Coordinates of C-alpha atoms and ligand atoms in Angstrom, one line a residue:
X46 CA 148.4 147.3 150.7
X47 CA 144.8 145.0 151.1
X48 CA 146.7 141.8 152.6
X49 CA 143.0 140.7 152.1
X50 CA 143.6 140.4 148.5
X51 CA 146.2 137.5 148.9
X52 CA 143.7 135.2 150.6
X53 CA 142.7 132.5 148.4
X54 CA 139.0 132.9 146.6
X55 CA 136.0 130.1 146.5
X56 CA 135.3 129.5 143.3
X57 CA 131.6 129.3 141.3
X58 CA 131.4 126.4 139.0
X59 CA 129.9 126.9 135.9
X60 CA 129.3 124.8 132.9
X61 CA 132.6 122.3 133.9
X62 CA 134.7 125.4 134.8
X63 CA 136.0 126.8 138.2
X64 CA 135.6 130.8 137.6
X65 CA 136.3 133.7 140.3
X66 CA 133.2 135.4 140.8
X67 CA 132.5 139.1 139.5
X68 CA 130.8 140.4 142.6
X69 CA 131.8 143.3 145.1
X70 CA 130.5 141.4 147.8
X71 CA 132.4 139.5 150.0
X72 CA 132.6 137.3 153.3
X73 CA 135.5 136.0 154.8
X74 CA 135.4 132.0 155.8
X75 CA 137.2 132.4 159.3
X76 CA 138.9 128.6 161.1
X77 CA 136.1 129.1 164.3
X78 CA 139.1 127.5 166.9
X79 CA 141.3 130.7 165.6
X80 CA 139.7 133.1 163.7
X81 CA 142.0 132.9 161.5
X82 CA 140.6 134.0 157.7
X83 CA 141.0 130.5 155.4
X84 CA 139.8 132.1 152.5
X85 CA 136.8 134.9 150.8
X86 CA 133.5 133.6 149.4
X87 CA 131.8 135.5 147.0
X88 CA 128.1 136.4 147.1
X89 CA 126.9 135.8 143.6
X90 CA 125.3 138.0 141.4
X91 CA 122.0 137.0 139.8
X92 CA 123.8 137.0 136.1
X93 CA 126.4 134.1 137.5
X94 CA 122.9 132.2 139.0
X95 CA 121.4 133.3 135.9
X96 CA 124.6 131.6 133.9
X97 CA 124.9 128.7 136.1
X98 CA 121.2 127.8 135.8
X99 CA 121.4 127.8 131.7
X100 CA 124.6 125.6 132.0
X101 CA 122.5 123.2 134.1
X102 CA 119.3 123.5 131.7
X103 CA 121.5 122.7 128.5
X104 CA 123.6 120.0 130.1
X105 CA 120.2 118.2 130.8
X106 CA 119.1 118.0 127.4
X107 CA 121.8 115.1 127.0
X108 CA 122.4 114.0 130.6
X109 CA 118.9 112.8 130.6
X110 CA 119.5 110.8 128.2
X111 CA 122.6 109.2 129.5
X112 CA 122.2 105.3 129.8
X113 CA 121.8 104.7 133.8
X114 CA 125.0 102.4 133.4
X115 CA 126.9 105.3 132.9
X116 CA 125.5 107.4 135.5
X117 CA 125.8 104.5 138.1
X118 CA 129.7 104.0 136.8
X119 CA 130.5 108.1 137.6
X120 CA 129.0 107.3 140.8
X121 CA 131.0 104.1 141.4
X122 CA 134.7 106.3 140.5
X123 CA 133.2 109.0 142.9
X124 CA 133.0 106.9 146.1
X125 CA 136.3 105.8 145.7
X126 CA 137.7 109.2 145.3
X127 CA 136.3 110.2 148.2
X128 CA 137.8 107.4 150.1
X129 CA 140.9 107.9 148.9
X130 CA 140.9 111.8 150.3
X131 CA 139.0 111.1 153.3
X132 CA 141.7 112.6 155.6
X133 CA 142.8 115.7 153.2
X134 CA 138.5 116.5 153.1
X135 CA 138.3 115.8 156.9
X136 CA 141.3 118.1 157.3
X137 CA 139.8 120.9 155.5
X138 CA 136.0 120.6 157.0
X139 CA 137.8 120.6 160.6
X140 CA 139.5 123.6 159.4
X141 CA 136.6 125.4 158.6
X142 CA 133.6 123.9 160.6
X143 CA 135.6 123.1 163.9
X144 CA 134.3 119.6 164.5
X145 CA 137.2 117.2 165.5
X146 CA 138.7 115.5 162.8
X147 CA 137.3 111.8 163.7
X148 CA 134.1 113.9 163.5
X149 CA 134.8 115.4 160.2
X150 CA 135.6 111.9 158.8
X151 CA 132.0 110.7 160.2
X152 CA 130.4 113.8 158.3
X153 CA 131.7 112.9 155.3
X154 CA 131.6 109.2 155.4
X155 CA 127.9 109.1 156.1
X156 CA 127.6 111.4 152.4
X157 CA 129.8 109.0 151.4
X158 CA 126.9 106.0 151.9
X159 CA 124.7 108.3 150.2
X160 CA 127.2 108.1 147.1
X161 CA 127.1 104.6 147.2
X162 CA 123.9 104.4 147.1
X163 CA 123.4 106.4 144.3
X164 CA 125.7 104.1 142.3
X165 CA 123.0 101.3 142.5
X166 CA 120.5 104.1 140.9
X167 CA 119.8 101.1 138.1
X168 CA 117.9 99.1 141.0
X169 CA 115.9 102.4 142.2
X170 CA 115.0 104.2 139.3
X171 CA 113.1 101.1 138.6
X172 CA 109.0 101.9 137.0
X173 CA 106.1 99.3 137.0
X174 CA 104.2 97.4 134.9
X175 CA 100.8 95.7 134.8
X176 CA 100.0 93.4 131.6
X177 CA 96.5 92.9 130.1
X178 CA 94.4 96.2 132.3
X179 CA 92.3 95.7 129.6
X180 CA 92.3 93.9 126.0
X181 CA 96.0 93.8 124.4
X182 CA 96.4 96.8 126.8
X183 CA 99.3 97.2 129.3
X184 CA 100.3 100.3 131.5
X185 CA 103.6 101.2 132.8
X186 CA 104.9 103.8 134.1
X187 CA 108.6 105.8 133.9
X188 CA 110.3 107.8 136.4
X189 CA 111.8 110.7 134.3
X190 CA 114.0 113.5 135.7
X191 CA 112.7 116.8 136.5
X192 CA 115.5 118.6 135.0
X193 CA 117.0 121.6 136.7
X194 CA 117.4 120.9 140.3
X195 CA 119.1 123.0 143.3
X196 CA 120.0 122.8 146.8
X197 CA 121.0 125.1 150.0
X198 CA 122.8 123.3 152.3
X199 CA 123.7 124.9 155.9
X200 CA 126.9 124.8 157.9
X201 CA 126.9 122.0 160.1
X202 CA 127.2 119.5 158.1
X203 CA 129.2 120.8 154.6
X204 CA 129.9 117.3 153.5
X205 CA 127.5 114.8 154.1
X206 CA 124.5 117.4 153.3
X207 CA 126.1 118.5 149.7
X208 CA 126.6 114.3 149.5
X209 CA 122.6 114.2 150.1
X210 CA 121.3 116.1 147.6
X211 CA 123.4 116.1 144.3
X212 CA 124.3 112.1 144.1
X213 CA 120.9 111.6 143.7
X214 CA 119.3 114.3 141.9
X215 CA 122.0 113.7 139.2
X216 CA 121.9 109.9 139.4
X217 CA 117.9 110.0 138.0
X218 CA 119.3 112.2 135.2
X219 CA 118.6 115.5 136.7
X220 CA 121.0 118.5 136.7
X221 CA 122.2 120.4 139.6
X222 CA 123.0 123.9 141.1
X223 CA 124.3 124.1 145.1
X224 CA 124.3 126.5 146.7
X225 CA 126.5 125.7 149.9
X226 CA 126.7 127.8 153.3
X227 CA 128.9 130.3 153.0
X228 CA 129.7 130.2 156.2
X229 CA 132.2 126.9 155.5
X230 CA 132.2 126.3 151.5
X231 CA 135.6 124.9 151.0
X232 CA 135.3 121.2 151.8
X233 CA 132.1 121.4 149.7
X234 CA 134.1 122.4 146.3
X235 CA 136.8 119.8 147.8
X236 CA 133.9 117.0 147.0
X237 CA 132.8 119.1 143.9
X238 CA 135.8 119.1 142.3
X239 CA 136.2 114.9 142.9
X240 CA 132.9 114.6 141.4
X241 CA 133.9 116.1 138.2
X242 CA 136.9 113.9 138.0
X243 CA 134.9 110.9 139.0
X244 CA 133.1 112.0 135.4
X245 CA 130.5 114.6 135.8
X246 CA 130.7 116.4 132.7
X247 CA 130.1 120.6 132.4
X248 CA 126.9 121.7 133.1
X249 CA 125.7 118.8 134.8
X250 CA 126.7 120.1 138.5
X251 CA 126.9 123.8 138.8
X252 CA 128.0 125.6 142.6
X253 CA 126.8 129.3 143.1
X254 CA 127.5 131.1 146.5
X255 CA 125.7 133.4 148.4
X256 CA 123.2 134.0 151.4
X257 CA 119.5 135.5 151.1
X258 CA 119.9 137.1 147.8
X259 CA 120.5 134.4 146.1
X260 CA 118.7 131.7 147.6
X261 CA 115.6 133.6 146.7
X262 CA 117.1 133.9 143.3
X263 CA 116.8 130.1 143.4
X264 CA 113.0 130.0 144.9
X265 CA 112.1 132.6 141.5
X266 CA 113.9 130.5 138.8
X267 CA 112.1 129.7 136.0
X268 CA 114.4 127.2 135.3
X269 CA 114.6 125.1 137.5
X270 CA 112.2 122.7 139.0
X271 CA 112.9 121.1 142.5
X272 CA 114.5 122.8 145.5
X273 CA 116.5 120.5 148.6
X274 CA 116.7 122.7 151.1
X275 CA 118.4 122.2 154.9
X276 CA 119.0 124.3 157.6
X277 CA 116.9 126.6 160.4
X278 CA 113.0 126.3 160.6
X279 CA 112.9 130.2 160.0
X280 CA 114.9 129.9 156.6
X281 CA 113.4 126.6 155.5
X282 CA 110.0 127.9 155.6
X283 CA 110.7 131.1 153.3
X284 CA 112.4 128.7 151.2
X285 CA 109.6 126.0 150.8
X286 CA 106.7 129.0 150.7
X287 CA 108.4 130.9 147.8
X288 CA 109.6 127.4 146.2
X289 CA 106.1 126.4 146.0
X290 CA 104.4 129.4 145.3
X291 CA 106.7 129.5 142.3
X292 CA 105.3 126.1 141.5
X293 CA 108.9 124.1 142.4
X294 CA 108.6 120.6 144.6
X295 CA 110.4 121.8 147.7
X296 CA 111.9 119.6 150.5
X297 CA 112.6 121.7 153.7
X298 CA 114.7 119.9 156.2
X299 CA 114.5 122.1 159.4
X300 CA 115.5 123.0 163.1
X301 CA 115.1 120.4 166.0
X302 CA 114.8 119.9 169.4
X303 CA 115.3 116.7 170.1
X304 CA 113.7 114.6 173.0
X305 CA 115.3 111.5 174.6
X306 CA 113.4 109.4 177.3
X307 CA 115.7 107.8 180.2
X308 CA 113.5 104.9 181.8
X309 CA 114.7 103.9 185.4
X310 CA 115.7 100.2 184.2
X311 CA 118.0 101.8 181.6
X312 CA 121.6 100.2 181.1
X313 CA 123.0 103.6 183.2
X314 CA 126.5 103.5 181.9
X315 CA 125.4 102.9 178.3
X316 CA 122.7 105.5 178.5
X317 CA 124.3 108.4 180.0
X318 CA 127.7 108.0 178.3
X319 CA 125.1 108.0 174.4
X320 CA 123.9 111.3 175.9
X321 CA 126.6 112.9 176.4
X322 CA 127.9 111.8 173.3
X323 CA 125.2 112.8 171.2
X324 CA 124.6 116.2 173.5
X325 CA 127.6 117.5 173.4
X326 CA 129.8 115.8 170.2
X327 CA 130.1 118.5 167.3
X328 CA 129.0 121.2 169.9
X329 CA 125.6 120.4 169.8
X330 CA 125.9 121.7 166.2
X331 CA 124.0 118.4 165.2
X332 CA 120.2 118.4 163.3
X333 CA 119.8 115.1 165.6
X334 CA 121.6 116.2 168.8
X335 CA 119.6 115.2 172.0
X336 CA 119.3 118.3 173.8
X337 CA 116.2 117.8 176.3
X338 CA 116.5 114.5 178.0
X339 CA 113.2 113.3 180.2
X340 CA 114.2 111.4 183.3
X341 CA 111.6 109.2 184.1
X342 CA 111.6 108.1 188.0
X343 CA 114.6 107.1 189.7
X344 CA 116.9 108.2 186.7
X345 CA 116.4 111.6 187.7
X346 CA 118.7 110.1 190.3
X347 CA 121.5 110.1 187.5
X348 CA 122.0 113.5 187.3
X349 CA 125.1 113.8 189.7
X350 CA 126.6 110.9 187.2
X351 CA 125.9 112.5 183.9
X352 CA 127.3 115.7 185.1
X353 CA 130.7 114.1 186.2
X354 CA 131.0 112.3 182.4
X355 CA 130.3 116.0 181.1
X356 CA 133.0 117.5 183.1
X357 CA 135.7 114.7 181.8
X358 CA 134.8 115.7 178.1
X359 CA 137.9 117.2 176.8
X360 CA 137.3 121.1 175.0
X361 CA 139.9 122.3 171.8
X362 CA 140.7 122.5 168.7
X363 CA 139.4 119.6 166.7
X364 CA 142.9 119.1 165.4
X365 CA 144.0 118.4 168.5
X366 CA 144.0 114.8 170.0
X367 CA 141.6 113.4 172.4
X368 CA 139.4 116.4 171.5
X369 CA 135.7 115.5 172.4
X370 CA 134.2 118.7 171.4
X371 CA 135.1 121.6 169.1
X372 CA 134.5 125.3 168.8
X373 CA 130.9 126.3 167.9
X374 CA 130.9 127.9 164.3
X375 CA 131.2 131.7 165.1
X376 CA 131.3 134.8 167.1
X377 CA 127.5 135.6 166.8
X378 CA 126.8 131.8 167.5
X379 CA 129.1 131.6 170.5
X380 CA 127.6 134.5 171.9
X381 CA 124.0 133.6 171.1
X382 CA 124.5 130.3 173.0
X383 CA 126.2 131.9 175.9
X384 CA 123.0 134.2 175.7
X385 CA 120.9 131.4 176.0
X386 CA 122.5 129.8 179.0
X387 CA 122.1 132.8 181.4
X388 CA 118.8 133.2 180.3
X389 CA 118.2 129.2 182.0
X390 CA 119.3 131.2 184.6
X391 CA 117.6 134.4 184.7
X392 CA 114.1 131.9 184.1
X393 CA 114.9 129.9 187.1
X394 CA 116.8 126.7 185.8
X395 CA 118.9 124.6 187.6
X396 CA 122.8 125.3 186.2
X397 CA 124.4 121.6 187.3
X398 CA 127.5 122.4 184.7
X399 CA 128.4 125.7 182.9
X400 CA 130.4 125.5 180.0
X401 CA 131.1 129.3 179.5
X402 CA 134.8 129.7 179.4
X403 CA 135.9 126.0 179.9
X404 CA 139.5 125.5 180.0
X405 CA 140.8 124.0 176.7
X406 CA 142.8 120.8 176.4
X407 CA 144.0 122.4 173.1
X408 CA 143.8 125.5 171.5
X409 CA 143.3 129.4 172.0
X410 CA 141.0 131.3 174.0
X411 CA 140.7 133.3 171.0
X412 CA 138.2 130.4 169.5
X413 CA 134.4 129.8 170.2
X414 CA 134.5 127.8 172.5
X415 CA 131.5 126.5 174.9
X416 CA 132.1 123.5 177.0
X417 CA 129.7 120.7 178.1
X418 CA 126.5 122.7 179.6
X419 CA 123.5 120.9 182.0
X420 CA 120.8 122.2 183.3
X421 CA 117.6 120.4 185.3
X422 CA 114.6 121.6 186.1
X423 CA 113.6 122.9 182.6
X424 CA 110.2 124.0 182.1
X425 CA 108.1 124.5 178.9
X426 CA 108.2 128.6 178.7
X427 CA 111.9 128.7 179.6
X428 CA 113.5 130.0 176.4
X429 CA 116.1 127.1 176.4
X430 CA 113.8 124.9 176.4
X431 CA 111.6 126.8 173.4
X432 CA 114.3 127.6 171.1
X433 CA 116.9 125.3 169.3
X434 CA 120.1 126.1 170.8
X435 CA 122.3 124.5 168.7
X436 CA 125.2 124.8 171.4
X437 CA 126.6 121.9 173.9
X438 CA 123.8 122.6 176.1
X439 CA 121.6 119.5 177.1
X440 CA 118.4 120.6 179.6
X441 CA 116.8 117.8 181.8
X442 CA 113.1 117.4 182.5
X443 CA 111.3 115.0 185.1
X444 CA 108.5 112.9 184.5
X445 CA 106.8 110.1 186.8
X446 CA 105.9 107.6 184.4
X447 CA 106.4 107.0 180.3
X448 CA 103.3 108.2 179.5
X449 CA 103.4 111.3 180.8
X450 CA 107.2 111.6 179.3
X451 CA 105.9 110.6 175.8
X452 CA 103.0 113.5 176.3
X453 CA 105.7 115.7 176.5
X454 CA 107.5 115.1 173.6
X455 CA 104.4 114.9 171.5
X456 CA 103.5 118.2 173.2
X457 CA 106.4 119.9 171.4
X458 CA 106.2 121.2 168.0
X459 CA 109.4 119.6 166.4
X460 CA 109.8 115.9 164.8
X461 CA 112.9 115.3 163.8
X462 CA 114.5 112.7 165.9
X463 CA 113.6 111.0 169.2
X464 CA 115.4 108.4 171.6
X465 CA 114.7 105.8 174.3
X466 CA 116.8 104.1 176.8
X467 CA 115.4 101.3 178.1
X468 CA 115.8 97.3 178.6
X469 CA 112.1 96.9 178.3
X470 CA 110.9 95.7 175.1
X471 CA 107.2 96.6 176.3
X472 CA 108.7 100.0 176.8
X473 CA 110.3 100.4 173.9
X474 CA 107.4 99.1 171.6
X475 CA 104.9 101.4 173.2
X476 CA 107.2 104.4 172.9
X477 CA 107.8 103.8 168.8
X478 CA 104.1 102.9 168.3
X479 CA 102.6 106.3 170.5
X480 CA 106.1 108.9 169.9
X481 CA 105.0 111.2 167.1
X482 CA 108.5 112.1 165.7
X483 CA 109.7 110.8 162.5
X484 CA 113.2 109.5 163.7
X485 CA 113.4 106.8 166.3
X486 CA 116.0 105.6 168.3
X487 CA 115.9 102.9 170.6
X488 CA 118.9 102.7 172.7
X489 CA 120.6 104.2 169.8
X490 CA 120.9 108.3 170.5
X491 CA 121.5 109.6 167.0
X492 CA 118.8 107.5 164.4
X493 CA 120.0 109.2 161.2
X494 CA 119.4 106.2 158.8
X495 CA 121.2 104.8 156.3
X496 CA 120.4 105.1 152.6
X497 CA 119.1 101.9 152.5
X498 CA 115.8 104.1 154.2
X499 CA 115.2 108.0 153.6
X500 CA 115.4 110.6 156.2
X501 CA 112.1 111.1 157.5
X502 CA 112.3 114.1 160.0
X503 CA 108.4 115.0 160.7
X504 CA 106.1 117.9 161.8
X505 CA 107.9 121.2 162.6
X506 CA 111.5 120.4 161.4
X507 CA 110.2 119.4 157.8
X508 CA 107.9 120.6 154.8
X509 CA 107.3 118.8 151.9
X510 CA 106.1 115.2 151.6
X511 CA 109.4 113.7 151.2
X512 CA 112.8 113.0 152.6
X513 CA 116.7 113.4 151.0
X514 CA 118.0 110.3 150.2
X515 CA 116.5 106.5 149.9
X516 CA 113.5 105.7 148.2
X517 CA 111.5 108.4 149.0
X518 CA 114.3 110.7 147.2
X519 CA 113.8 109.0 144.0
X520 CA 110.3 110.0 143.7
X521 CA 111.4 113.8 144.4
X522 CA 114.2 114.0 141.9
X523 CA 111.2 112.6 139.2
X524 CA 107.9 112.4 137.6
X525 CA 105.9 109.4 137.2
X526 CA 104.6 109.3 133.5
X527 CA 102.1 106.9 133.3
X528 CA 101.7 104.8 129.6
X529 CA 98.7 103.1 128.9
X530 CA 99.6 101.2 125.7
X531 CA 97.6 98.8 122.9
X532 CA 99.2 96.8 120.5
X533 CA 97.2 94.8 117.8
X534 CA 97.5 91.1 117.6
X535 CA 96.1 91.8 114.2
X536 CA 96.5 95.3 112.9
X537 CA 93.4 94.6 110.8
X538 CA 91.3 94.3 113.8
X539 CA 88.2 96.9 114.1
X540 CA 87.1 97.4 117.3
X541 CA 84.5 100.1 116.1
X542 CA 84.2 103.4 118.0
X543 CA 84.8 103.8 121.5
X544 CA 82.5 106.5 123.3
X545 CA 83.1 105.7 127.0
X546 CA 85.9 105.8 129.6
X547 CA 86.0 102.4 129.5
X548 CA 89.1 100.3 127.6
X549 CA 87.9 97.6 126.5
Ligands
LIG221 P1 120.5 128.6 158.1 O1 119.0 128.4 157.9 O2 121.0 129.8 158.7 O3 121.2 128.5 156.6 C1 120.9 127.5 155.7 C2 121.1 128.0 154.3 O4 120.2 129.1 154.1 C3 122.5 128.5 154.0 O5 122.9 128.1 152.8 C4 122.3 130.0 154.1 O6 123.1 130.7 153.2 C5 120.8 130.3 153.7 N1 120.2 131.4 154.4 C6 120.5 131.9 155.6 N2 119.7 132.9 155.9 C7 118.9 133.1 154.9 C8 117.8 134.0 154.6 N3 117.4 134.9 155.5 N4 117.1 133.9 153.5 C9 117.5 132.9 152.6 N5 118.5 132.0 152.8 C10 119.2 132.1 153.9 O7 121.0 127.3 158.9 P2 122.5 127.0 159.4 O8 122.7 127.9 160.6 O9 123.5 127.0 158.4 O10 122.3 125.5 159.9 C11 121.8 125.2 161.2 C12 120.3 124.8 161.2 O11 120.1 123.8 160.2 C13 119.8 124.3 162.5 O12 118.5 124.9 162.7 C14 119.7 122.8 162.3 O13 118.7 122.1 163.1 C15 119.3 122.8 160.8 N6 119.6 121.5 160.2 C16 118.6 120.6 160.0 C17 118.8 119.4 159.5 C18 117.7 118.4 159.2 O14 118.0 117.4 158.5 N7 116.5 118.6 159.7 C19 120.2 119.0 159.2 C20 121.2 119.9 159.5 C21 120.9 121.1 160.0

């Protein structure tokens, strides 16, 4: 007997139901610390996209319409769902992503903010107005939703991603299809299922699963309008070309490889213990990691230090406690990233810590585990310094002065988020004013902001004008109409034929 078909099934959700998917295609979701298999996700067929887009595109017809107070309210319940299941949704995504369970309840608290946020939608989704442009004329404008929506969300972040894209798109009156990794879906239809009983009705959020098949059968939809895309440069760029060429808005949130600068007058405790942190936390499976950090001067002095904090991190399962960092998502990732190290090897790197086989505080050698890695001496050329590793691996560069340190950052093709270290205001104002990366961080090693602002990754790790969440998110999830209206004092008043541009 298949002991395969007794593993739980993720679900599609279509038109307000939960509905086992028809297709003869599908991948296991495996717990990365023991490869043991949590459940099957189905790769959708193109009729079940086909069904879930018409669900969304009737569902709009009224949702649009939905006073904003109501929306707002749904969005209010929501957030305080989510609070009250933090530790049953951190206890699945830990499950299924690896990150340790304080982790897991960061991932989804900071979609949680996003949430939040969209419940004060009535003070966002606000239009303008300018009285008297011209004789009993004023223009104003409205911010109307787009209708259809969908979103692709990647692995490393399967709660606070989701939380980034559908809050908002349905708070402006939009409707939504997701389509979550499918490499760790389950904590995603955790939140799903809260946000229908927060009030969402049918139609109006809509989950398909799948990988390349049908997130191009999202780029060709006729239906559907904008696409909010995040993961790998590679994917995000197929997505936002055949998005657009389809005539969608697309958002591509992309791969990093994110730059700090250590200055010599650098706080050195502070400093080195944020690196590691933000290095080596979640694996290195993190948009905003720091993986190349430029010593400038003396703090290449440091090293010896940083390597010693690296060593003390503890490696396990993220259920475990004290865990400072979890298994990396897969097989093919672990060995991808072990790859990548003895290549820093073959090219001539320094190795000052190798993380290949650590010993674990907690756990099974049968999970993908890579501890704390370091090497110096990285070169421009070297392929860990080239490619996004997306692994605990943090590569050290030297540079004589902050110039030549901010040079090299701007010199690389990626923008999504940058650090400093410094105690020098001088410093730190020359390096936000000259640092051509979107993100900045000063003394802070992981800038994501908060709602309040939008994420505003730049250059290589992002296409399309703007950023999930915030203000800038509004104007993506609608169109400005524009209404230039006269109303008669006197509705006998002649004001003769018009034959210019002009109103007057
Ligand atoms: P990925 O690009 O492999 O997958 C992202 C999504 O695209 C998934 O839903 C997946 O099913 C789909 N997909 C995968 N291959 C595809 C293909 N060939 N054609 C069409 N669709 C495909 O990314 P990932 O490995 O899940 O996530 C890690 C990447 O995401 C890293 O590069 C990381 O930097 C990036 N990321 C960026 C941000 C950001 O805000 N810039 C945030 C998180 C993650």
């Amino acid at each position: 007997m298949d002991t395969r078909t007794k593993t739980a099934t993720v679900k599609l959700l279509i038109n307000g139901q939960f509905i086992e998917s028809k297709t003869s295609d599908w991948r296991d979701v495996v717990n990365p610390a023991t490869q043991e298999v949590l459940a099957r996700v189905p790769m959708a067929t193109q009729d079940e996209l086909d069904a879930a887009v018409a669900s969304a595109k009737e569902a709009f017809k009224t949702w649009r319409k939905t006073a904003i107070g109501v929306r707002a309210r749904i969005f209010l319940k929501y957030q305080q769902l989510i609070r009250e299941n933090m530790k049953e949704l951190a206890a699945i995504l830990t499950a299924e992503q690896g990150k340790t369970l304080a982790d897991a309840e960061g991932d989804v608290f900071r979609g949680l903010e996003v949430v939040e946020h969209a419940a004060s939608v009535g003070n966002l989704q606000l239009g303008e107005l300018a009285n008297n442009v011209a004789g009993g004329v004023d223009t104003y404008t409205l911010l109307q939703p787009l209708g259809v929506c969908a979103g692709i969300t990647p692995f490393n972040f399967p709660a606070m991603i989701p939380l980034w894209m559908f809050p908002m798109a349905i708070a402006t009156g939009n409707t939504f299809v997701l389509k979550p990794s499918e490499q760790d879906p389950m904590v995603t239809m955790r939140l799903v299922e809260l946000a229908l009983e927060a009030g969402i009705p049918p139609g109006v959020l809509n989950v398909v699963h799948g990988g390349p098949q049908i997130v191009n059968g999202i780029c060709d939809h006729p239906d559907i309008k904008a696409i909010s895309f995040v993961g790998s440069t590679h994917v995000g760029t197929h997505v936002y070309n055949r998005a657009t060429l389809n005539g969608k808005r697309a958002q591509c949130m992309m791969g990093a490889k994110n730059h700090c600068i250590v200055m010599p007058d650098a706080h050195k405790e502070q400093a080195l213990n944020a690196l590691a942190g933000s290095s080596f936390g979640a694996a290195g499976q993190r948009c905003m990691a720091l993986s190349v950090a430029v010593l400038v001067g003396d703090a290449q002095k440091w090293i010896p230090e940083l390597v010693e904090k690296a060593k003390g991190m503890a490696v396990g399962e993220g259920t475990g406690s004290g865990i400072d960092v979890g298994p990396l998502i897969s097989c093919a990732a672990k060995d991808r990233v072990e790859g990548l190290i003895a290549s820093g090897v073959e090219q001539g790197a320094k190795l000052e810590l190798d993380g290949r086989q650590p010993s674990l505080k907690v756990g099974s050698n049968d999970g993908n585990f890579v501890g704390p890695t370091i090497f110096s001496g990285v070169k421009p050329g070297m392929k860990i310094y080239d490619q996004e590793i997306f692994g605990p691996v943090l590569t050290l560069v030297g540079a004589d002065t902050l110039d030549q340190a901010i040079e090299i950052i701007n010199g690389n093709p990626n923008g999504n988020g940058t650090a400093i270290f410094t105690q020098s205001g001088a410093a730190a104002r020359k390096f936000q004013e000259d640092i051509d990366v979107g993100q900045v961080g000063i003394n802070v090693p992981i800038p994501v902001p908060v709602p309040l602002f939008s994420f505003t990754g730049s250059r290589g790790s992002k296409l399309g004008d703007l950023g999930p969440y915030g203000k800038q998110v509004i104007m993506f999830y609608t169109q400005t109409k524009t209404i230039t209206a006269r109303w008669f004092d006197d509705a006998a008043t002649n004001t003769g034929i018009n034959t210019t541009i002009s109103l007057r």
